[in-house]
Amino acid sequence: MENSKITRRGLLKSGAAAVTAVGATTIGAPTIWAQNIKDITLRQFGTGVSNLNDVADKVKEDLGFTLEMTALDSDSVTQRAATQPNSFDIADIEYWICKKVWPTGNLQAMDTSRIANYDKIVGIFRDGKLTPESEIAQGTAPHTVGFVDGPDGKEFVQEQSGWMTLIPTIYNADTLGIRPDLIGRPISNWSELLNPEFKGKASILDISSIGIMDMAMVVESMGEYTYPDKGNMTREEIDMTIGIFTEAKQNGQFRAFWKSFDESVNLMASGEVVIQSMWSPAITAVKSKGIPCVYQPLEEGYRSWGGGIGLSKSLSGLELDAAYEYINWYLSGWVGGYLMRQGYYSAVPETSKDFMTENEWGYWFEGKEATDVITSPTGDKLAEAGETRDGGAFEERMGRVACWNAVMDENQYMVRKWNEFIAS
Amino acid sequence: MQKFFARNTVAGWLMVSPLAVILLFFLVMPIVMIVIVSFWQATEFSIIPAFSLENYEFLFGSSVTYRVFLNTFKYALITWAVTLVIGFTVAYYLAFHIRSLTWQIALFLLCTIPFWTSNIIRMISWIPFLGRNGIANSTLISWGVIDEPLEWLLFSDFAVILAFVHLYTLFMVVPIFNTMVRIDKSLIEAARDAGASGAQILWNVIIPLTKPGIMIGTIFVVTLVMGDFITVRFMSGSQSANVGRLISNDIALLQYPSAAATAVVLLVTVLIVIGILLRFVDIRKEL
């Protein structure tokens, strides 16, 4: 079914388009587009971080067509992209998921010549380098799964081939979140997660592909082992890594594991946990309750992730044009500004600048002291004047990424071991 | 033709056929599918329909499986025991101490009030109550019972079983109450006239007569607890696992064949448990 180019829906649409085209010849071409695009609905799904109704509303306002948003958790996103190709037009997925989903053939590569701001996309997503000197971090770095050899390519290629798998939309550098009021001393290493001082008050996330990377950061920080590639462990390395954490678990180090954003917020806000792996907006959510919470930059660097939008294989014709229109709009700044004002980064930061105040740009991107109150796009106060962002400026933060969320060659083995860890 | 329809068996078959077809499509076929898939192989992104024992080999070869099954039985057994005691007491009170039918119905409905909200909400509401700085701990501290917050209240086996009992006791109350109200009161009077004490009446008259209700309640509770995964995940803070969680983890990671194999083993286990329970009582007689 997914291979057939003609669907009933597509037929109706193009039929309607033809009729309108004939009727509109006297009025002029742009109107045809403007008239037809209103009828288009694109269905997008992805994780809650970037599937926001505000974006859908703005799309309707700026571009005229309807974008239906479905927000799911990471695992459900993978499942949907891999098993229900006809249930979406646009997949907003993470780069490491791409490695699992691309071989199913449910997505189509994007022609970079149709993407206006392609050249302005941050280097990390094109050649892997933030600056010409920067080293490429371990794990599934986005550029390694960013390109394929042609419109129907199945294999990832390592150079900018002109055919992109995902258009980067959102990314960030993650670290541990702490409750400074309950810890009362500086924290500067990943190894603190397993410090017996925090026995029964630590937590880690129960999403294996991400959790194993956090574990690896901790193991290296403890000085137990240095991985040749944290993002692609051998079976022995997986056993060793999970073994260390299983022992800690049995000694009662952890209070709980979390799987969703809300759970991590609740654990931290209620004081059940004082140190845990966490996501940046979750820290913001804790802070907005008036509870002190810090996204602590650590000596060993950050574990990073990136998301992007991919197009369903079944998209064609006017709908495909609308999707490209949407991608170009996405990179043109409004969404970027919206995401950056939440603490994420946009694929094309320079266009986002136009949609942020000087104070916001200085605080979020340049790591400067806020000159006025910083608020989230929804109006919550995030920082007072005089505060600076954790981790500093964009280049400083993203330049200290030690690894990317990854899918390993031994992924299945790792997943089974992870299950054992949870059950142990 | 007349003769054909006159035969009871044919009419009987025709009468059950709608139900049989429904059960075939919605019960038997999915189970058959699960059994078939459990012998397949899978990679990250595809399922390979080739016969393989790999899933079962892995399942039976891993010590985690046994530990998780043991854990599942532990939850089921403890929950069963607690719900039975509470369920029996509640049903006994409703059936024998409340004289008027109106009050019986009113109190019975009272028992169902918690069921007006969803399972998950009832379960999650325990979390702020039992937490480190929760209502239970702060109350105990203010009473001077404890100095330090009790850590084991939340994210522990205690929390899991507490939630199970809270969620599933009604499934014990209903069938037990149902059989109890059908007990002929004159039997109890006769026992009393014959000089039996309250305890003797309970042990020799009431319990044997409510056995079918207990058994139905037991089947409800045991199957529900063994299949539940969300309660275990939330109340243990993801720190413990039962078989349901094993399956849900597999599904989340697209390991459908492996999940199917675990499901088949769980199904067989539950069927064996029910088979054993049914040996104790003839449920058909009661329905």
XYZ file of C-alpha atoms in Angstrom:
711
model
C 0.000 0.000 0.000
C 2.703 2.437 0.975
C 4.368 1.968 -2.379
C 1.439 3.018 -4.498
C 1.834 6.608 -5.534
C -1.855 7.189 -6.105
C -4.081 7.316 -3.100
C -7.731 8.160 -3.026
C -6.962 11.263 -1.086
C -4.231 12.294 -3.465
C -6.490 11.745 -6.455
C -9.253 13.880 -5.026
C -6.771 16.604 -4.224
C -5.113 16.685 -7.613
C -8.514 16.482 -9.290
C -9.648 19.484 -7.328
C -6.386 21.211 -8.132
C -6.882 20.689 -11.869
C -10.383 22.121 -11.726
C -9.225 25.149 -9.823
C -6.289 25.601 -12.161
C -8.599 25.761 -15.180
C -10.911 28.179 -13.456
C -8.144 30.396 -12.230
C -6.123 30.939 -15.373
C -7.549 34.412 -15.789
C -6.727 35.424 -12.260
C -3.075 34.424 -12.213
C -0.876 31.633 -10.956
C -0.128 32.651 -7.334
C -3.803 32.589 -6.522
C -4.057 28.969 -7.531
C -1.513 28.130 -4.923
C -3.179 30.320 -2.329
C -6.570 28.799 -3.042
C -5.498 25.190 -3.061
C -3.185 25.179 -0.162
C -5.983 26.040 2.229
C -7.474 22.612 1.692
C -4.277 20.827 2.528
C -3.815 19.162 5.849
C -0.441 17.810 6.788
C -0.287 15.396 9.684
C 2.801 15.732 11.831
C 3.788 13.663 14.833
C 6.748 13.710 17.142
C 7.799 14.147 20.731
C 6.271 16.751 22.983
C 9.331 19.003 22.892
C 8.640 20.431 19.475
C 5.119 19.376 18.533
C 3.463 22.477 19.816
C 0.036 23.777 18.992
C 1.447 27.288 18.794
C 3.460 26.150 15.781
C 0.386 24.697 14.097
C -1.536 27.915 14.689
C 1.278 29.984 13.231
C 1.486 27.707 10.174
C -2.199 28.311 9.524
C -1.652 32.038 9.856
C 1.520 32.327 7.749
C 1.141 29.570 5.184
C -2.586 28.975 5.091
C -2.688 25.220 5.381
C -3.545 23.060 8.347
C -0.961 21.198 10.353
C -2.273 18.516 12.674
C 0.053 17.841 15.570
C 0.301 14.629 17.560
C 2.727 14.525 20.468
C 3.993 11.115 21.620
C 6.854 9.770 23.713
C 10.137 8.713 22.082
C 9.287 5.007 21.943
C 5.860 5.612 20.440
C 7.405 7.943 17.897
C 9.760 5.191 16.772
C 6.946 2.676 16.608
C 4.696 4.952 14.618
C 7.391 5.923 12.128
C 8.415 2.304 11.645
C 5.056 0.580 11.572
C 2.375 3.039 10.448
C 3.745 4.825 7.382
C 0.317 5.965 6.205
C -0.592 7.633 9.450
C 1.560 10.721 8.967
C 2.918 13.185 6.402
C 5.679 14.694 8.473
C 7.683 12.843 11.086
C 9.389 14.943 13.721
C 11.904 12.445 15.033
C 15.256 12.359 16.732
C 18.409 11.632 14.797
C 19.197 8.439 16.662
C 15.700 7.175 15.885
C 16.427 7.880 12.228
C 18.907 5.033 12.253
C 16.137 2.640 13.213
C 13.423 4.134 11.046
C 15.170 4.993 7.786
C 15.765 1.389 6.678
C 12.008 0.741 6.774
C 11.714 2.980 3.711
C 8.827 4.962 5.154
C 10.518 8.317 4.666
C 11.755 10.093 1.553
C 14.943 12.080 1.208
C 14.709 15.850 0.812
C 16.275 17.793 -2.031
C 18.516 20.372 -0.359
C 18.354 22.648 -3.415
C 14.725 23.324 -2.504
C 15.701 24.449 0.980
C 16.388 28.168 0.963
C 18.385 28.392 4.162
C 20.302 25.155 3.678
C 23.674 26.932 3.686
C 22.879 28.616 6.967
C 22.132 25.385 8.840
C 24.596 24.907 11.696
C 27.671 22.895 10.737
C 26.908 20.099 13.207
C 24.140 18.908 10.908
C 26.070 19.268 7.663
C 29.656 18.170 8.193
C 29.588 17.481 11.922
C 31.691 20.471 12.819
C 30.412 23.374 14.827
C 33.520 25.367 13.998
C 36.233 24.277 11.555
C 38.467 23.184 14.459
C 35.897 21.337 16.521
C 36.132 17.615 17.070
C 33.227 15.393 16.182
C 31.625 13.892 19.285
C 30.983 10.176 19.806
C 27.656 8.458 19.272
C 25.179 8.877 16.451
C 26.259 12.387 15.438
C 23.457 13.908 13.332
C 25.509 14.413 10.171
C 26.306 10.675 10.064
C 22.633 9.897 9.484
C 21.810 13.190 7.802
C 22.351 12.305 4.163
C 21.613 9.518 1.718
C 22.939 8.969 -1.782
C 19.808 9.867 -3.703
C 16.054 10.422 -3.565
C 15.491 6.727 -2.929
C 18.724 6.098 -1.066
C 18.688 3.507 1.687
C 22.254 3.924 2.873
C 23.546 6.870 4.833
C 26.449 8.730 3.264
C 28.996 10.799 5.129
C 29.216 13.752 2.750
C 26.652 16.434 1.891
C 25.045 14.634 -1.008
C 22.176 17.019 -1.590
C 19.660 14.515 -0.238
C 18.846 14.992 3.375
C 17.050 12.527 5.661
C 15.909 14.998 8.278
C 15.912 18.761 8.403
C 17.259 19.670 11.830
C 14.735 21.537 13.881
C 15.752 21.425 17.482
C 18.708 20.241 19.528
C 20.370 20.761 22.825
C 23.203 19.694 25.086
C 21.992 17.719 28.102
C 23.565 17.314 31.491
C 22.496 16.436 35.040
C 19.880 18.430 36.871
C 20.409 19.077 40.566
C 18.599 20.637 43.508
C 21.264 23.053 44.835
C 19.240 23.788 47.979
C 19.178 20.102 48.980
C 22.747 19.285 47.929
C 24.437 22.379 49.286
C 27.793 22.002 47.569
C 29.157 22.396 44.059
C 28.668 19.493 41.652
C 31.066 19.319 38.740
C 31.336 15.696 37.574
C 29.031 13.089 36.066
C 30.296 10.580 38.658
C 28.284 12.371 41.371
C 25.235 10.505 40.093
C 26.573 7.362 41.764
C 28.012 9.131 44.802
C 26.741 7.240 47.899
C 26.118 10.635 49.462
C 22.976 10.756 47.311
C 21.868 7.226 48.086
C 18.162 6.829 47.474
C 18.008 10.325 46.014
C 19.333 9.831 42.494
C 17.498 8.988 39.318
C 18.194 8.145 35.716
C 15.883 7.915 32.755
C 14.451 4.613 31.589
C 14.936 5.101 27.849
C 17.732 2.707 27.007
C 19.364 4.499 24.051
C 19.704 7.685 26.072
C 20.234 6.143 29.483
C 23.201 4.043 28.380
C 24.940 7.207 27.191
C 24.420 8.864 30.563
C 25.790 5.718 32.177
C 28.849 5.851 29.944
C 29.469 9.470 30.910
C 29.325 8.447 34.571
C 31.610 5.426 34.097
C 34.232 7.532 32.333
C 33.942 10.213 34.955
C 34.497 7.633 37.708
C 37.711 6.701 35.981
C 36.586 3.100 35.582
C 37.013 2.932 31.846
C 37.514 5.060 28.751
C 35.408 4.012 25.790
C 36.818 4.063 22.281
C 33.277 5.068 21.244
C 30.569 5.501 23.842
C 27.991 5.463 21.101
C 28.998 2.062 19.827
C 29.925 -0.253 22.655
C 30.993 -3.859 22.460
C 29.075 -6.506 24.386
C 31.752 -6.517 27.090
C 31.511 -2.760 27.449
C 27.724 -2.952 27.705
C 27.975 -5.658 30.389
C 30.529 -3.656 32.332
C 28.591 -0.378 32.114
C 25.260 -1.847 33.100
C 26.995 -3.992 35.742
C 28.244 -0.895 37.562
C 24.772 0.590 37.582
C 23.095 -2.663 38.595
C 25.364 -2.831 41.608
C 24.492 0.753 42.496
C 20.805 -0.012 42.038
C 21.005 -2.985 44.361
C 22.749 -0.816 46.930
C 19.740 1.473 46.827
C 21.323 4.375 44.965
C 18.230 5.190 42.933
C 14.930 6.502 44.120
C 13.077 5.886 40.882
C 13.524 5.859 37.132
C 11.590 8.183 34.916
C 10.305 7.798 31.409
C 8.359 10.935 30.693
C 9.077 14.602 31.053
C 6.412 15.059 33.740
C 7.780 12.270 35.866
C 11.214 13.879 35.928
C 9.682 17.212 36.884
C 7.663 15.666 39.708
C 10.608 13.721 41.093
C 12.719 16.833 41.261
C 10.050 19.267 42.405
C 8.859 17.018 45.244
C 12.399 16.502 46.501
C 12.243 12.725 46.029
C 15.358 13.113 43.938
C 18.161 15.664 44.237
C 20.328 14.642 41.281
C 19.188 13.037 38.051
C 19.553 13.007 34.319
C 17.107 15.561 33.050
C 16.073 17.653 30.060
C 16.423 21.391 29.869
C 12.711 22.325 29.700
C 12.062 20.036 32.682
C 14.477 22.178 34.680
C 12.546 25.216 33.497
C 9.309 23.574 34.632
C 10.729 22.935 38.120
C 12.050 26.479 38.338
C 8.744 27.961 37.280
C 7.236 26.399 40.430
C 9.615 28.531 42.453
C 11.874 25.591 43.328
C 15.620 26.045 42.810
C 16.958 23.670 40.181
C 20.156 23.879 38.157
C 21.094 22.348 34.844
C 24.632 21.727 35.959
C 27.420 21.977 33.364
C 29.945 19.234 34.127
C 33.645 18.870 33.438
C 33.270 15.897 31.124
C 30.940 17.783 28.820
C 27.433 17.227 27.578
C 25.375 14.424 26.102
C 23.601 15.862 23.153
C 20.550 15.136 21.035
C 18.969 16.554 17.963
C 15.609 16.298 16.280
C 14.520 16.901 12.750
C 11.585 16.617 10.423
C 11.371 13.977 7.748
C 8.838 13.548 4.973
C 6.637 10.519 4.539
C 7.319 8.415 1.460
C 3.706 8.813 0.377
C 3.840 12.606 0.120
C 3.666 13.900 -3.446
C 2.349 16.692 -5.630
C 0.830 19.694 -3.975
C 1.170 18.181 -0.530
C 4.885 17.668 -1.050
C 5.163 21.294 -2.193
C 3.338 22.361 0.939
C 5.720 20.288 3.026
C 8.740 21.998 1.463
C 7.031 25.316 2.036
C 6.616 24.324 5.657
C 10.276 23.312 6.000
C 11.439 26.598 4.514
C 9.131 28.436 6.858
C 10.407 26.357 9.757
C 13.967 27.443 9.095
C 13.041 31.064 8.482
C 13.057 32.079 12.101
C 9.710 32.162 13.895
C 9.867 28.597 15.210
C 13.585 28.970 15.867
C 12.914 31.992 18.034
C 10.129 30.177 19.832
C 12.331 27.169 20.595
C 15.376 29.234 21.518
C 13.334 31.178 24.044
C 12.719 27.839 25.772
C 16.412 27.036 25.962
C 16.717 24.799 22.896
C 18.706 25.692 19.826
C 17.424 26.269 16.339
C 18.968 24.790 13.206
C 19.485 28.252 11.755
C 20.138 30.502 14.747
C 20.759 33.626 12.687
C 17.216 33.728 11.329
C 15.813 33.242 14.835
C 17.553 36.396 15.960
C 14.955 38.521 14.182
C 12.257 36.966 16.306
C 13.967 37.536 19.641
C 14.659 40.683 21.604
C 18.246 41.741 22.083
C 18.010 40.736 25.725
C 16.716 37.271 24.816
C 19.305 36.721 22.126
C 22.058 37.820 24.494
C 20.845 35.547 27.272
C 19.999 32.414 25.343
C 22.524 32.451 22.518
C 25.454 34.573 23.572
C 25.518 33.576 27.222
C 25.342 37.185 28.371
C 23.772 38.471 31.539
C 20.082 39.142 31.125
C 19.376 42.849 31.054
C 15.734 42.315 31.895
C 13.406 39.519 32.981
C 13.531 36.478 30.669
C 10.206 34.828 29.995
C 9.229 31.675 28.134
C 7.130 31.958 24.950
C 4.087 31.175 27.080
C 4.876 33.942 29.535
C 6.405 32.118 32.530
C 9.300 33.916 34.132
C 12.510 31.932 33.654
C 15.246 34.275 34.825
C 15.742 37.624 36.478
C 17.858 40.473 35.128
C 21.503 39.810 35.881
C 21.312 36.012 35.599
C 23.263 34.099 32.973
C 22.384 30.881 31.229
C 23.885 27.639 32.554
C 26.771 26.517 30.380
C 27.284 29.864 28.690
C 27.097 30.776 25.038
C 25.958 28.595 22.165
C 29.439 27.747 20.933
C 30.691 27.018 24.415
C 27.800 24.685 25.182
C 27.540 22.881 21.873
C 31.323 22.874 21.576
C 31.558 20.729 24.716
C 29.363 17.897 23.542
C 31.042 14.619 24.443
C 28.573 12.296 22.771
C 25.278 12.118 20.928
C 22.351 9.858 21.716
C 23.029 6.742 19.726
C 21.856 3.471 18.308
C 24.647 0.927 18.591
C 25.455 -2.025 16.411
C 24.770 -4.140 19.491
C 21.538 -2.304 20.159
C 19.409 -5.401 20.642
C 21.844 -6.849 23.127
C 21.992 -3.526 24.932
C 18.196 -3.340 25.111
C 18.001 -6.802 26.647
C 20.680 -5.925 29.166
C 18.832 -2.734 29.928
C 15.676 -4.701 30.630
C 17.650 -6.877 32.998
C 18.956 -3.774 34.741
C 15.424 -2.470 35.248
C 14.227 -5.878 36.458
C 17.200 -6.561 38.703
C -35.745 -30.869 6.406
C -38.136 -31.039 9.316
C -36.122 -33.828 10.730
C -32.955 -31.821 10.284
C -34.199 -28.933 12.411
C -35.885 -31.183 14.862
C -32.529 -32.395 15.957
C -31.600 -30.435 19.013
C -27.918 -30.398 18.290
C -28.226 -28.501 15.008
C -30.435 -25.811 16.504
C -28.031 -25.615 19.362
C -25.075 -25.149 17.061
C -26.896 -22.444 15.132
C -27.718 -20.626 18.320
C -24.152 -20.511 19.548
C -22.658 -19.716 16.160
C -22.839 -15.877 16.384
C -20.965 -15.962 19.662
C -18.599 -18.597 18.356
C -17.776 -16.460 15.323
C -17.168 -13.394 17.465
C -14.918 -15.333 19.821
C -13.099 -16.910 16.921
C -12.309 -13.537 15.360
C -11.598 -11.484 18.426
C -10.161 -14.021 20.817
C -8.863 -17.148 19.152
C -7.357 -15.565 16.039
C -5.343 -12.905 17.881
C -3.995 -15.531 20.262
C -3.040 -17.768 17.349
C -1.301 -14.795 15.749
C 0.601 -14.083 18.939
C 1.722 -17.690 19.139
C 2.890 -17.615 15.511
C 4.719 -14.308 15.864
C 6.444 -15.574 18.992
C 8.422 -17.945 16.788
C 9.558 -15.235 14.423
C 12.720 -13.180 14.516
C 13.077 -9.447 14.539
C 15.619 -6.745 13.974
C 15.251 -3.110 14.930
C 13.028 -2.268 12.046
C 11.684 -5.452 10.569
C 10.106 -8.731 11.555
C 11.405 -11.831 9.857
C 8.723 -14.482 9.430
C 11.000 -17.464 9.769
C 10.548 -20.158 12.374
C 12.988 -19.804 15.204
C 13.144 -20.831 18.816
C 15.455 -17.946 19.621
C 12.888 -15.921 21.572
C 12.048 -18.826 23.848
C 15.669 -19.798 24.217
C 16.506 -16.308 25.339
C 13.479 -16.155 27.603
C 14.154 -19.439 29.383
C 17.901 -18.939 29.333
C 17.839 -15.682 31.244
C 17.808 -15.597 35.012
C 15.914 -12.323 34.793
C 12.883 -14.129 33.394
C 12.658 -16.387 36.417
C 13.194 -13.513 38.792
C 10.511 -11.478 37.067
C 8.041 -14.365 37.064
C 8.769 -14.926 40.739
C 8.156 -11.250 41.371
C 4.882 -11.450 39.444
C 3.744 -14.388 41.586
C 4.796 -12.578 44.729
C 2.666 -9.555 43.810
C -0.240 -11.783 42.847
C -0.092 -13.866 46.015
C 0.218 -10.999 48.487
C -2.415 -8.930 46.710
C -4.715 -11.934 46.617
C -4.339 -12.588 50.336
C -4.961 -8.977 51.326
C -7.864 -8.405 48.946
C -9.423 -11.681 50.097
C -9.375 -10.688 53.767
C -10.673 -7.186 53.074
C -13.125 -8.314 50.402
C -14.541 -11.081 52.553
C -14.934 -8.794 55.562
C -16.663 -6.091 53.553
C -18.964 -8.573 51.824
C -19.759 -10.284 55.137
C -20.669 -6.990 56.715
C -22.849 -6.002 53.778
C -24.570 -9.348 53.520
C -25.179 -10.239 57.161
C -24.988 -7.083 59.234
C -26.924 -4.701 57.041
C -30.522 -5.753 57.316
C -32.337 -3.509 54.855
C -31.921 -4.012 51.141
C -31.850 -0.247 50.533
C -28.852 0.172 52.800
C -27.149 -2.833 51.290
C -27.453 -1.294 47.866
C -26.445 2.159 49.105
C -23.319 0.873 50.850
C -22.476 -1.348 47.918
C -22.604 1.664 45.621
C -20.380 3.486 48.079
C -17.743 0.823 47.469
C -17.807 1.561 43.762
C -17.266 5.314 44.102
C -13.499 5.101 43.652
C -14.182 3.440 40.318
C -15.740 6.587 38.936
C -12.262 7.878 38.132
C -9.681 6.159 36.004
C -7.313 3.528 37.281
C -4.289 5.689 36.667
C -5.629 8.681 38.553
C -6.467 6.542 41.583
C -3.000 5.089 41.465
C -1.087 8.316 40.920
C -2.914 10.015 43.764
C -0.937 7.781 46.114
C 2.356 9.285 44.990
C 2.083 12.694 46.703
C 0.528 10.970 49.702
C 3.336 8.488 50.251
C 6.268 10.641 49.118
C 9.290 11.608 51.156
C 7.671 14.931 52.011
C 4.180 13.573 51.506
C 1.124 13.702 53.739
C 1.792 10.331 55.370
C 5.355 11.159 56.342
C 4.662 14.678 57.528
C 1.733 13.460 59.617
C 3.789 10.712 61.227
C 6.602 13.162 61.941
C 4.257 15.720 63.471
C 2.787 12.997 65.704
C 6.287 12.149 66.801
C 6.000 8.543 65.622
C 9.090 8.827 63.445
C 11.992 11.274 63.219
C 13.066 10.643 59.647
C 10.738 10.272 56.652
C 10.045 6.629 55.794
C 11.699 5.935 52.452
C 9.971 2.623 51.814
C 6.494 4.096 51.614
C 6.881 5.128 47.996
C 8.687 3.530 45.055
C 8.776 0.152 46.766
C 7.009 -3.197 46.733
C 4.882 -1.874 49.555
C 3.604 0.930 47.323
C 2.954 -1.474 44.447
C 0.913 -3.856 46.587
C -0.937 -1.024 48.267
C -1.999 0.296 44.867
C -2.982 -3.186 43.691
C -5.135 -3.724 46.774
C -6.725 -0.334 46.328
C -7.438 -0.975 42.663
C -8.667 -4.541 42.804
C -10.393 -5.178 46.143
C -13.787 -4.452 44.628
C -13.291 -7.361 42.238
C -13.178 -9.534 45.333
C -16.086 -7.850 47.125
C -18.579 -8.190 44.282
C -18.513 -11.945 43.655
C -18.242 -12.796 47.356
C -21.139 -10.508 48.211
C -23.090 -12.009 45.346
C -22.776 -15.551 46.662
C -23.266 -14.510 50.279
C -26.626 -12.852 49.747
C -27.832 -16.055 48.149
C -27.086 -18.091 51.257
C -30.332 -19.216 52.839
C -30.496 -17.454 56.223
C -32.319 -20.398 57.718
C -29.142 -22.445 57.381
C -27.399 -20.061 59.740
C -30.336 -20.154 62.135
C -30.278 -23.929 62.016
C -26.585 -23.927 62.827
C -27.146 -21.566 65.722
C -30.043 -23.684 67.002
C -27.769 -26.689 66.847
C -25.411 -24.859 69.192
C -22.669 -23.671 66.829
C -20.600 -20.659 67.862
C -20.126 -17.655 65.561
C -16.702 -18.871 64.509
C -18.028 -22.350 63.800
C -20.838 -20.931 61.681
C -18.349 -18.855 59.748
C -15.966 -21.728 59.203
C -18.399 -24.581 58.610
C -21.339 -22.859 56.934
C -20.533 -19.506 55.406
C -17.051 -20.078 54.006
C -17.913 -23.352 52.224
C -20.991 -21.754 50.719
C -19.119 -18.639 49.526
C -16.271 -20.637 48.035
C -17.422 -20.110 44.437
C -17.539 -16.349 45.002
C -14.084 -16.424 46.521
C -12.852 -18.423 43.561
C -14.312 -16.021 40.997
C -12.854 -13.085 42.884
C -9.517 -14.871 43.046
C -9.482 -15.394 39.302
C -10.260 -11.714 38.741
C -7.582 -10.469 41.090
C -4.873 -12.923 40.062
C -5.306 -12.356 36.336
C -5.530 -8.592 36.749
C -2.410 -8.403 38.892
C -0.441 -10.715 36.640
C -1.277 -8.702 33.546
C -0.922 -5.234 35.033
C 2.231 -3.350 34.144
C 1.391 0.294 34.587
C 0.831 0.048 38.350
C 4.155 -1.685 38.823
C 5.910 0.920 36.733
C 4.462 3.949 38.482
C 4.396 2.743 42.053
C 7.851 1.181 42.044
C 9.297 4.186 40.242
C 10.230 1.809 37.433
C 12.543 -0.002 39.845
C 10.743 -3.360 39.854
C 9.384 -5.395 37.038
C 6.714 -7.980 36.514
C 5.993 -9.927 33.367
C 3.669 -7.241 32.031
C 6.473 -4.713 32.146
C 8.794 -7.077 30.345
C 6.254 -7.290 27.538
C 5.589 -3.569 27.438
C 9.322 -2.848 27.307
C 9.721 -5.207 24.393
C 6.842 -3.635 22.521
C 8.183 -0.148 23.138
C 11.459 -1.242 21.570
C 9.739 -2.839 18.591
C 10.687 -6.360 19.679
C 7.278 -7.805 18.849
C 8.307 -11.457 18.501
C 10.086 -11.381 21.824
C 7.070 -9.689 23.425
C 4.810 -12.333 21.884
C 6.916 -15.140 23.316
C 6.755 -13.620 26.793
C 3.017 -13.127 26.369
C 2.560 -16.769 25.431
C 4.452 -17.915 28.509
C 2.413 -15.561 30.677
C -0.836 -16.769 29.112
C 0.073 -20.398 29.723
C 1.034 -19.612 33.303
C -2.233 -17.818 33.979
C -4.208 -20.653 32.381
C -2.446 -23.174 34.600
C -3.204 -21.075 37.678
C -6.868 -20.813 36.698
C -6.964 -24.517 35.900
C -5.740 -25.288 39.397
C -8.248 -22.894 40.952
C -11.118 -24.443 39.030
C -10.320 -27.826 40.459
C -11.370 -26.510 43.848
C -14.837 -25.421 42.841
C -17.439 -26.040 40.179
C -18.077 -22.542 38.895
C -20.573 -23.691 36.305
C -22.913 -24.674 39.085
C -22.889 -21.123 40.344
C -23.467 -19.338 37.061
